[in-house]
Coordinates of C-alpha atoms in Angstrom, one line a residue:
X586 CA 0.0 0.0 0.0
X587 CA 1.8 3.3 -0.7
X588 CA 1.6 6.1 0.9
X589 CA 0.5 3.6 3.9
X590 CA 2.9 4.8 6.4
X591 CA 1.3 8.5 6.9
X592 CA -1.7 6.9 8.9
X593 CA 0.0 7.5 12.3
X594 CA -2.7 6.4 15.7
X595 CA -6.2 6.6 14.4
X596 CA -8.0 9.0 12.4
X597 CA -9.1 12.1 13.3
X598 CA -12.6 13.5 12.7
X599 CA -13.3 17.2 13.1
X600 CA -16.5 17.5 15.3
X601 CA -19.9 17.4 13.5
X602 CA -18.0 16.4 9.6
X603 CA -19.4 13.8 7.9
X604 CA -16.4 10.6 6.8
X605 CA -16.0 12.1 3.9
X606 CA -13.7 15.4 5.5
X607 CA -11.3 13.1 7.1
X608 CA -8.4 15.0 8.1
X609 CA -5.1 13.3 6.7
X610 CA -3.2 12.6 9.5
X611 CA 0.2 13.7 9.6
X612 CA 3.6 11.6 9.1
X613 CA 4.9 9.9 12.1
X614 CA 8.9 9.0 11.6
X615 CA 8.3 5.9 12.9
X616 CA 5.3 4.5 11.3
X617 CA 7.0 5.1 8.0
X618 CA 10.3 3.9 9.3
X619 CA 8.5 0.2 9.7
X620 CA 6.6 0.8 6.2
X621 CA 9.7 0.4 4.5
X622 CA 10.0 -3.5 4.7
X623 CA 13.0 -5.3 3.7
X624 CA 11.1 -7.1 1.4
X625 CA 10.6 -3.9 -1.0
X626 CA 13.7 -2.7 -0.7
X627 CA 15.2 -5.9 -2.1
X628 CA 12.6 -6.4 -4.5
X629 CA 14.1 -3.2 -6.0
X630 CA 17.7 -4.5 -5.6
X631 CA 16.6 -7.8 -7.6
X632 CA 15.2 -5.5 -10.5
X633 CA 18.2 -3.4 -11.0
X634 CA 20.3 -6.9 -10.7
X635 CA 18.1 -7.9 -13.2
X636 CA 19.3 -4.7 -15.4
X637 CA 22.6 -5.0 -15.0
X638 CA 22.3 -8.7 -16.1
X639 CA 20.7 -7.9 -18.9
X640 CA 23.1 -4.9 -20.2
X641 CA 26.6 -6.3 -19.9
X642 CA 26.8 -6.7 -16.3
X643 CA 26.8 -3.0 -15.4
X644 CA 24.7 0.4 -14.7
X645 CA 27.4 3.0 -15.5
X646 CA 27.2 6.1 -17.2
X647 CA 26.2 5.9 -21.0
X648 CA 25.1 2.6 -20.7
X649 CA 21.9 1.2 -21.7
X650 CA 21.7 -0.3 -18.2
X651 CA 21.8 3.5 -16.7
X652 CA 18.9 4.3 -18.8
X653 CA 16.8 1.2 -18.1
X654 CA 17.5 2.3 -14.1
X655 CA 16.7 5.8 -14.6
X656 CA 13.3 4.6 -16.9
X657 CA 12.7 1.8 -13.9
X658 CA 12.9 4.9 -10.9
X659 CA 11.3 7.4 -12.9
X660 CA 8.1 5.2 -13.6
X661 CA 7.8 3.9 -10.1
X662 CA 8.1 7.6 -8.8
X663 CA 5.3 8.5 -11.9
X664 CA 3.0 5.3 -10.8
X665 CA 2.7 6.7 -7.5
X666 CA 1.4 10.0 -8.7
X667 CA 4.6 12.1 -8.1
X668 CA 5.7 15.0 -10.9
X669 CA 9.2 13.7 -12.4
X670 CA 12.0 14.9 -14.1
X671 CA 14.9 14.1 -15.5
X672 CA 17.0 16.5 -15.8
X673 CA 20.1 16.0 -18.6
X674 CA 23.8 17.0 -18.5
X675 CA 27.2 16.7 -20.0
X676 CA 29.9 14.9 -18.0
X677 CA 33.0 13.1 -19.3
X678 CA 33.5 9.3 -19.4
X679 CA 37.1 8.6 -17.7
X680 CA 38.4 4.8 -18.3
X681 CA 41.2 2.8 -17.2
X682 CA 42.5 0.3 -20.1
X683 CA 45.8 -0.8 -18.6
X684 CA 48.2 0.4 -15.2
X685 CA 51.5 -1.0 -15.1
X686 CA 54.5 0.7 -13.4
X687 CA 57.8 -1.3 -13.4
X688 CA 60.8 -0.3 -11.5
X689 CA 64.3 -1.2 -12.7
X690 CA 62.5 -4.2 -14.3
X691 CA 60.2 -5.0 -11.7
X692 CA 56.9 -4.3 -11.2
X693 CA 54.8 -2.1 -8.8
X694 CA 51.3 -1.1 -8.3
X695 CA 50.5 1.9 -9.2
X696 CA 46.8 3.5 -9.9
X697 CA 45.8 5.6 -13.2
X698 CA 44.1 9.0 -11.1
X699 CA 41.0 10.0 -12.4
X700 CA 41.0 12.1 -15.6
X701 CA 45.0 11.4 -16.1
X702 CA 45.9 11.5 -19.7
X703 CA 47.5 8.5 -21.1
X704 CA 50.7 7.2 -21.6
X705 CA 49.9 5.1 -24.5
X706 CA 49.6 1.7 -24.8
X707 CA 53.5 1.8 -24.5
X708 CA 54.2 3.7 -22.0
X709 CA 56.7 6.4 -20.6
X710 CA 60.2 5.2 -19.4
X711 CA 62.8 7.5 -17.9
X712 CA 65.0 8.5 -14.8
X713 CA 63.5 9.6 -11.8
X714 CA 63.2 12.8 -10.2
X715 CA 61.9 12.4 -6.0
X716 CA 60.9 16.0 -5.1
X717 CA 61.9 16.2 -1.6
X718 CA 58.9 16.2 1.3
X719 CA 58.6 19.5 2.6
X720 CA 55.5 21.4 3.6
X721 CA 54.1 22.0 0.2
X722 CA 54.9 18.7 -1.2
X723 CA 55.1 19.7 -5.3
X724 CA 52.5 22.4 -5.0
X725 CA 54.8 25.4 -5.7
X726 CA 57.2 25.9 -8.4
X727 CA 60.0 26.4 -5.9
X728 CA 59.4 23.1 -4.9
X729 CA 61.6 22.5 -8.3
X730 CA 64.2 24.4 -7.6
X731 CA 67.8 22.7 -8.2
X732 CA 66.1 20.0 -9.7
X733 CA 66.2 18.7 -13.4
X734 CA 62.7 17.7 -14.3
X735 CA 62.5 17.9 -17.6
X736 CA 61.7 14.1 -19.3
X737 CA 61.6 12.7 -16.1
X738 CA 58.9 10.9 -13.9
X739 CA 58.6 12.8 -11.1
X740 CA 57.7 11.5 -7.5
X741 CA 55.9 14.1 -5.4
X742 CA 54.0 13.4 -2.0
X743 CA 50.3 13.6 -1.6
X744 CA 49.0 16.7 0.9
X745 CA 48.6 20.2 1.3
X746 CA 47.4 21.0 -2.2
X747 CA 45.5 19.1 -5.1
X748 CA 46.1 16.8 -7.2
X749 CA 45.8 19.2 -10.1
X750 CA 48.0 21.5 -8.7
X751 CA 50.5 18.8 -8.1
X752 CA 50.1 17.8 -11.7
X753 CA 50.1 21.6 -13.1
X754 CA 53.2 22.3 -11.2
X755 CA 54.9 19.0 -12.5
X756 CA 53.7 19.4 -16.0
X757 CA 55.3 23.5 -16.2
X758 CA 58.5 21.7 -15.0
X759 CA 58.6 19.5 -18.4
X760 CA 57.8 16.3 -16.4
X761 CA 57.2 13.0 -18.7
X762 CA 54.5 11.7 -15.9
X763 CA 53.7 12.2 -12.0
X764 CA 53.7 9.6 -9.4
X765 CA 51.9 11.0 -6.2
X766 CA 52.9 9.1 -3.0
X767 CA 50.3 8.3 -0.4
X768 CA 50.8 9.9 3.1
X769 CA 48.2 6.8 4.7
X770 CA 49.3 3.5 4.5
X771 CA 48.0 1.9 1.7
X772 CA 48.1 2.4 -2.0
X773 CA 46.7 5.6 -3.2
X774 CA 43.7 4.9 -5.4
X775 CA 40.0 6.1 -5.9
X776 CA 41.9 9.4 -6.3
X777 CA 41.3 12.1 -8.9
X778 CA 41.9 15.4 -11.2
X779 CA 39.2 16.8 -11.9
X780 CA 37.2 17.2 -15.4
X781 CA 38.4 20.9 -15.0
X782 CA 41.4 20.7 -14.5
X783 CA 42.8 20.2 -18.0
X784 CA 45.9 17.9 -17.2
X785 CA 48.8 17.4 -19.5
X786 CA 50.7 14.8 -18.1
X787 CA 49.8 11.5 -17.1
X788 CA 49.4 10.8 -13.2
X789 CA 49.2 7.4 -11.3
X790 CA 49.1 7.5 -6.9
X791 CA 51.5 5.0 -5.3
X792 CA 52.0 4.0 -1.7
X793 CA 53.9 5.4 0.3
X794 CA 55.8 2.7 1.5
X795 CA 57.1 2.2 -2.3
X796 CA 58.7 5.9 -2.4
X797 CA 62.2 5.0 -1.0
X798 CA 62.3 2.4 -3.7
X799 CA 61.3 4.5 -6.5
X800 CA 63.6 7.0 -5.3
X801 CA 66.5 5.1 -5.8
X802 CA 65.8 3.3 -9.2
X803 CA 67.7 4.1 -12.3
X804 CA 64.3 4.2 -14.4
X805 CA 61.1 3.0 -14.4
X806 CA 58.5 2.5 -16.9
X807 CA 55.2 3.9 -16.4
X808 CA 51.8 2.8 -18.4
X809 CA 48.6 4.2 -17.7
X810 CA 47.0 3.6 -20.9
X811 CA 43.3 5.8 -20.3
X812 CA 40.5 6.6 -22.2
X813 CA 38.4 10.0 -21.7
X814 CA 34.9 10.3 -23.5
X815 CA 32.4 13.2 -23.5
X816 CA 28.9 11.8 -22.7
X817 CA 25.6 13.2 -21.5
X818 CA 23.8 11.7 -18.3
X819 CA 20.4 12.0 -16.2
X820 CA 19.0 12.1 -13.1
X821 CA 16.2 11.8 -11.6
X822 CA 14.1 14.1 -9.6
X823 CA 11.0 14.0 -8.0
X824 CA 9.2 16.2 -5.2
X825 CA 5.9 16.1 -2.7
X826 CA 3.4 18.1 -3.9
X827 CA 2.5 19.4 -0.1
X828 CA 5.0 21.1 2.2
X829 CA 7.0 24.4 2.2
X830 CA 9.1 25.2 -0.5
X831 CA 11.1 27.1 1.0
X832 CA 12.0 24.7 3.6
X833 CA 12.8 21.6 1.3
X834 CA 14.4 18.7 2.7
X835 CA 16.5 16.3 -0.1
X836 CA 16.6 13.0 -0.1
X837 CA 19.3 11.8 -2.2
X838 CA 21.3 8.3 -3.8
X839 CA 23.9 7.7 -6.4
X840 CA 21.7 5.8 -9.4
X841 CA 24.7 4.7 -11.4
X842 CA 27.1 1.7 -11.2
X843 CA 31.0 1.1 -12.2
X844 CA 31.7 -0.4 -14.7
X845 CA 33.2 -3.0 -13.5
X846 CA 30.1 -4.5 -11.7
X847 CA 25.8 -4.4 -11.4
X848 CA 26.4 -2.0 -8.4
X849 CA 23.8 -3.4 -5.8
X850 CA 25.5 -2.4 -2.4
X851 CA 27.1 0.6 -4.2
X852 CA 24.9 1.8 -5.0
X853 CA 21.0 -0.3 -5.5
X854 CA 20.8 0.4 -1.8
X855 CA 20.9 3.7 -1.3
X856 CA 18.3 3.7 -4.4
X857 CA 16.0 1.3 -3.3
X858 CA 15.8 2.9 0.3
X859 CA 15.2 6.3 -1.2
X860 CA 12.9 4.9 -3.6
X861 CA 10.3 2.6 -1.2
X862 CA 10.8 5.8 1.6
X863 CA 9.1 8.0 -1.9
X864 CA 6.5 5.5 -2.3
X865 CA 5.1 5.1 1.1
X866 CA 5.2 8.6 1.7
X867 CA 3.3 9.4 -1.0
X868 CA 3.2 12.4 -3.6
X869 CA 0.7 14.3 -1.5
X870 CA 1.5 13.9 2.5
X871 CA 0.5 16.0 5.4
X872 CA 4.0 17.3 5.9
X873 CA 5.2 20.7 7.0
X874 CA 8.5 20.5 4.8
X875 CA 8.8 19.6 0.7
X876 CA 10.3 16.8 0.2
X877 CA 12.6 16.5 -2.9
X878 CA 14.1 12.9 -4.2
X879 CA 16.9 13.0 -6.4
X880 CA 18.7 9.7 -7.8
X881 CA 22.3 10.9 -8.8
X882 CA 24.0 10.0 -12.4
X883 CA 27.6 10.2 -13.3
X884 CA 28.6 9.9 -9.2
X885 CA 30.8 7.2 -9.7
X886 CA 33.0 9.7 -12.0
X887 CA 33.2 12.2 -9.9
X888 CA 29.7 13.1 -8.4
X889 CA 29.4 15.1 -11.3
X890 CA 25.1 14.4 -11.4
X891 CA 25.0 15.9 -7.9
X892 CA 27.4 18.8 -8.4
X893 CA 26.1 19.7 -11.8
X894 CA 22.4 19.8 -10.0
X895 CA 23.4 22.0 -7.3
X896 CA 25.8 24.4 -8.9
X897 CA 22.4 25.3 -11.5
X898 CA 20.5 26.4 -8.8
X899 CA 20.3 30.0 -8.2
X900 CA 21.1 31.6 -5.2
X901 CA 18.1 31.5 -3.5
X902 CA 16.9 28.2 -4.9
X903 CA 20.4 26.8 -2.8
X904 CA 18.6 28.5 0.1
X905 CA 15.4 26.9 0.1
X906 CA 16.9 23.6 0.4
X907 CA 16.8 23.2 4.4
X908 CA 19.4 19.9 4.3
X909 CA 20.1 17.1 2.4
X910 CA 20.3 13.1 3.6
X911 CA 22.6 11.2 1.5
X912 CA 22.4 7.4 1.2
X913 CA 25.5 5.8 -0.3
X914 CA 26.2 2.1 0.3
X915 CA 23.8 0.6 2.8
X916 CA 23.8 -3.3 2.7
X917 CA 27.4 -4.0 2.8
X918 CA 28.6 -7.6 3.7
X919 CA 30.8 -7.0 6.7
X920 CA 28.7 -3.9 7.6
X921 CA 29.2 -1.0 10.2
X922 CA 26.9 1.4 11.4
X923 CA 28.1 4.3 10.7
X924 CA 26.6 8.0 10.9
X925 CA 28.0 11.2 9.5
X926 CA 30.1 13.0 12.4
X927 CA 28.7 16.3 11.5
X928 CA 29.9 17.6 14.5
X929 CA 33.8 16.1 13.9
X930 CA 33.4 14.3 17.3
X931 CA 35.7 12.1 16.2
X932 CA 38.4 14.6 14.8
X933 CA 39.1 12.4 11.8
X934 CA 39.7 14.5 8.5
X935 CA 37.6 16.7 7.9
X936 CA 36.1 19.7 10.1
X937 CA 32.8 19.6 11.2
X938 CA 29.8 20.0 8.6
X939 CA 27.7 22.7 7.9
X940 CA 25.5 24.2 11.0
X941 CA 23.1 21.8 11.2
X942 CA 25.0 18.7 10.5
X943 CA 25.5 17.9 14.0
X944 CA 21.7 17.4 15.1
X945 CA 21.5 15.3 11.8
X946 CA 23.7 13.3 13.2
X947 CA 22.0 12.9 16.5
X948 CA 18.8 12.6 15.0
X949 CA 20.0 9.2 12.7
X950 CA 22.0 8.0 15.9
X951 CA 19.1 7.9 18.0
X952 CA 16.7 6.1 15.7
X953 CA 19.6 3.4 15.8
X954 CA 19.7 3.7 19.6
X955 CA 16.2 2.9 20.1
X956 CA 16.6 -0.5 17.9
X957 CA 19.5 -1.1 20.1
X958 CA 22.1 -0.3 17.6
X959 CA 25.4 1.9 18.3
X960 CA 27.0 3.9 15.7
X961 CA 30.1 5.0 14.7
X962 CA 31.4 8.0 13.6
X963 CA 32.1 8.2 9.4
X964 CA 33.6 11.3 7.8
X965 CA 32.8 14.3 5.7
X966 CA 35.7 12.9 3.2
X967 CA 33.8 14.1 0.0
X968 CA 33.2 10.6 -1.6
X969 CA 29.8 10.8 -2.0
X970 CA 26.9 13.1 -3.7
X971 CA 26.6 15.2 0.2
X972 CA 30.1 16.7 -1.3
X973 CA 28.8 19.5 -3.6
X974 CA 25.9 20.6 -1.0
X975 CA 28.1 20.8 1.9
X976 CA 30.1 23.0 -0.5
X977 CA 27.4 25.6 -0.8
X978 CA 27.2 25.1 3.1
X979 CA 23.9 23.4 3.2
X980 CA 23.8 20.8 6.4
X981 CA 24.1 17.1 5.3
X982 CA 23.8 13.9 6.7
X983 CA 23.5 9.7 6.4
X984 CA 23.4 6.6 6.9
X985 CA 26.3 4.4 5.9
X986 CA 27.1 0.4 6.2
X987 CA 30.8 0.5 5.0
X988 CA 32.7 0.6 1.6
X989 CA 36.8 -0.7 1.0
X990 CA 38.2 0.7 4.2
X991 CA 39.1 -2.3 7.0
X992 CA 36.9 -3.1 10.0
X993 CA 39.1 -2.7 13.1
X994 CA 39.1 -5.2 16.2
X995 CA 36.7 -2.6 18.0
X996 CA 34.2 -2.6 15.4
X997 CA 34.2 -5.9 14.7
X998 CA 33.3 -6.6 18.6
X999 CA 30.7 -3.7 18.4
X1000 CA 28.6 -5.1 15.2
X1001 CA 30.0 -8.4 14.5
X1002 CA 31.5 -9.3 11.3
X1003 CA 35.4 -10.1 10.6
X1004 CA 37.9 -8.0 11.6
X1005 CA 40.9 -6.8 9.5
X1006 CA 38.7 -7.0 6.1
X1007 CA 37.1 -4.1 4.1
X1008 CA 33.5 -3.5 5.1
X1009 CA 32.6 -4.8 2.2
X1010 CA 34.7 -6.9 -0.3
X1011 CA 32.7 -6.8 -3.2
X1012 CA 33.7 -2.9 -3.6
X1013 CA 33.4 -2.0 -7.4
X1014 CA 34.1 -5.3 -8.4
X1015 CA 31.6 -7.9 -10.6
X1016 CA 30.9 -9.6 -7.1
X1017 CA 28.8 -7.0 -5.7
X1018 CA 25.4 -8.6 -6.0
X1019 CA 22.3 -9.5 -4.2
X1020 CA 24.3 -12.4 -3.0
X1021 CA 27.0 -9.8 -1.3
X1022 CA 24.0 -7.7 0.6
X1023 CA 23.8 -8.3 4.7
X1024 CA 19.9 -8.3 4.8
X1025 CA 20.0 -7.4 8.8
X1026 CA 22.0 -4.3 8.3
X1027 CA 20.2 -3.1 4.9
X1028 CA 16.5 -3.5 6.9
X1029 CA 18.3 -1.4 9.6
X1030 CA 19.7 1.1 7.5
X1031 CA 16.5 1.4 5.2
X1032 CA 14.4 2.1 7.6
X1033 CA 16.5 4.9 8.9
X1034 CA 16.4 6.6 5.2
X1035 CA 12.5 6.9 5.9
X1036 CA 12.5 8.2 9.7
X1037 CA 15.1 10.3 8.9
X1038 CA 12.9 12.0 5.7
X1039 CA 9.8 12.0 8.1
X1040 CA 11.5 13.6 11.2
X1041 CA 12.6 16.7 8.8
X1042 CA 9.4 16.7 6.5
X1043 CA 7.8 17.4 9.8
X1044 CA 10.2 20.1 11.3
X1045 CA 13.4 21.6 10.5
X1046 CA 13.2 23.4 14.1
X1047 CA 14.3 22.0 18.1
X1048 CA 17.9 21.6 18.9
X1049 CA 18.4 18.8 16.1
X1050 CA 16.6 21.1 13.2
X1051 CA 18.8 23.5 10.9
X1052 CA 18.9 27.3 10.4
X1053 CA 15.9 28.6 9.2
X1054 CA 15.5 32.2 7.5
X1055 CA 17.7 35.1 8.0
X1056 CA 20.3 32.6 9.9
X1057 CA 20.0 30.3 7.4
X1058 CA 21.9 32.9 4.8
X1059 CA 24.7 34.2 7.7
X1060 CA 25.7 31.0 8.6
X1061 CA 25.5 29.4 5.2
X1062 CA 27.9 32.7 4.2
X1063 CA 30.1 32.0 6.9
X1064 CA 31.0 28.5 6.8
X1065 CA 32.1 28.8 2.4
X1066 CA 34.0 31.9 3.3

């Protein structure tokens, strides 16, 4: 039954009116919460499995099985008697043919960064040039000083600066190609450019461990053979037709898959929570606040749906969008139960969110407190489509189960699950399937997509609510200063 979930205790009759002036009663965050059964949400996961299957194996951008998810969300979303659109835009299509770095004849990994021009199928070999650490590692042209660059692949460490800028700097200096060094442990990958940036070299990331040993080879050969495609790409948007406008609450999941896999975890998920929560709300609710649904193309290339949809907003639009929820990734098979820290409790990364992150936060932890659940703490690290809205300073906040970073000891007593492996495995890979999806975890996390949308359909205000009004334009203005 959709739209089900907004009959909260009984029905209310106005004294003296006849059945037929029923008032609607209004949403309660809870009722809707159970509404959303895990037997929906998986029946949308099986359909866009059934997609991918049918279209190569995939739902990425440009794909026939992108536009048979966008046609499959967009008709449910029409069925149930919302208004939807779908809006288009240009994005480029970045691929990865071949990465090979060898190092005085042996090989090392190495990852192609997003956007990176290509080697060629054969590659780049010369001396090396290590750019000394410092505390603008390659992001100034003094950085160069002294040193012969010219024909050389140059090793840089990551910080302080972009990517780009690392690149830019590198590419002035004559530089063949650029190896960027990771400052974590592990190898530096899902790392990128930007569209925008207009590179001229080719760039790969490396660990860090491997920088002593690149440092003293007499050459190496580097091969990042990539592919870069202009494309156009949709998504799909769809609002109540009750409730403030100028209060609107978005509700918003990444729609497209890599390449490399159907995409059900990363990201059917977040979809198919986002997509039952629309459906048993309804089109027409009793809620105070709009509520807008928005199913993100082109994220997996750089959240390039999400950003594009923001940045052609005017001014006052961006205003009128109270906060958004993002839902990225909420079945995954070693799962955590992780919140957004918008409050940087855990003073990992980055800073706190935008003023009114923090009683998102509490708001999601709660619901999970009530079922018994404690969460954990996940960062603002600007992987996912909340990027380009806490940009503009609107608050932001989510659910999240886990994607290829490694379950510690303390988690792993906390939630269960193995220890010392990624939260979930299957991470843009062919494996992540229905098969891969913890159903306990996704029910949880599903259900706190739709309490979340009905506790801020209701009210923005109380000490979890956002600024409202003329506060809502100072501390938007202060925070992207």
């Amino acid at each position: 039954m959709r739209g089900a979930a907004l009959i909260a205790a009984g029905v209310l009759l106005t004294a003296g009116c006849s059945e037929a002036e029923v008032e609607t009663p209004p949403v309660d965050p809870a009722v809707l919460a159970d509404a959303v059964e895990l037997d929906a949400v998986m029946a949308h996961l099986t359909e866009l499995e059934r997609i991918a299957g049918e279209n190569d194996g995939n739902r990425s951008l440009g794909t026939p099985g992108y536009d048979a998810s966008v046609d499959y969300v967009a008709g449910a979303l029409r069925d149930a008697g919302f208004d939807v659109q779908t809006p288009e835009f240009d994005t480029t299509l970045f691929a990865v043919e071949n990465e090979q770095l060898t190092v005085d004849g042996e090989p090392m990994g190495v990852s192609a960064l997003g956007m990176s021009p290509s080697t060629g199928p054969e590659g780049r070999t010369a001396r090396v040039v290590r750019i000394a650490p410092d505390d603008t590692p390659g992001c100034e042209a003094t950085d160069y000083d002294g040193v012969d660059a010219a024909g050389a692949v140059v090793i840089v460490d990551r910080g302080v600066c972009t990517f780009a800028v690392k690149e830019q700097v590198a590419a002035e200096r004559g530089a063949a190609a650029l190896l960027v060094a990771n400052n974590e442990d592990g190898p530096l990958d899902a790392a990128g450019l930007g569209a925008e940036s207009n590179p001229r070299i080719p760039v790969g990331g490396v660990a860090g461990a491997d920088a002593e040993r690149l440092s003293a080879a007499t050459s190496v050969t580097v091969t990042l053979q990539t592919r870069t495609e202009d494309r156009k790409s949709r998504n799909v948007i769809a609002q109540t037709r009750t409730g403030s406008t100028d209060d609107v609450v978005v509700v918003g999941a990444h729609l497209d898959s890599v390449p490399e896999g159907p995409g059900i975890n990363d990201n059917g998920t977040g979809v198919a929570a986002v997509l039952e929560t629309a459906l048993q709300l309804g089109s027409e609710p009793d809620v105070t606040n709009a509520v807008r649904f928005a199913f993100w193309g082109a994220e997996e290339v750089g959240l390039v749906g999400s950003t594009k949809y923001v940045e052609s907003l005017s001014d006052e639009e961006r205003l009128d969008i109270a906060l958004y929820l993002n839902f990225d990734m909420l079945g995954s098979p070693n799962a955590g139960y992780l919140v957004f820290d918008g409050d940087d409790s855990d003073s990992v990364g980055e800073g706190p969110g935008p003023e009114g992150s923090a009683g998102i936060e509490r708001t999601f932890a709660q619901f999970f407190d009530e079922r018994g659940i404690e969460v954990g703490g996940t960062d603002f690290d600007g992987r996912s489509d909340y990027g380009p809205f806490v940009a503009f300073g609107i608050p932001a906040g989510g659910v999240f189960t886990g994607a290829d970073d490694v379950k510690t000891p303390e988690q792993a007593d906390l939630w269960g699950g193995t220890a010392d492996q990624p939260f979930d495995p299957n991470y843009h890979t062919p494996e992540d399937t229905l098969a891969g999806i913890d159903r306990e975890a996704f029910g949880a996390a599903a259900a706190a997509v739709a309490y979340g949308t009905a506790v801020y359909a209701n009210s923005i205000d109380g000490p979890d609510g956002v600024p409202t009004g003329d506060q809502r334009a100072e501390v938007r203005a202060e925070f992207t200063e």
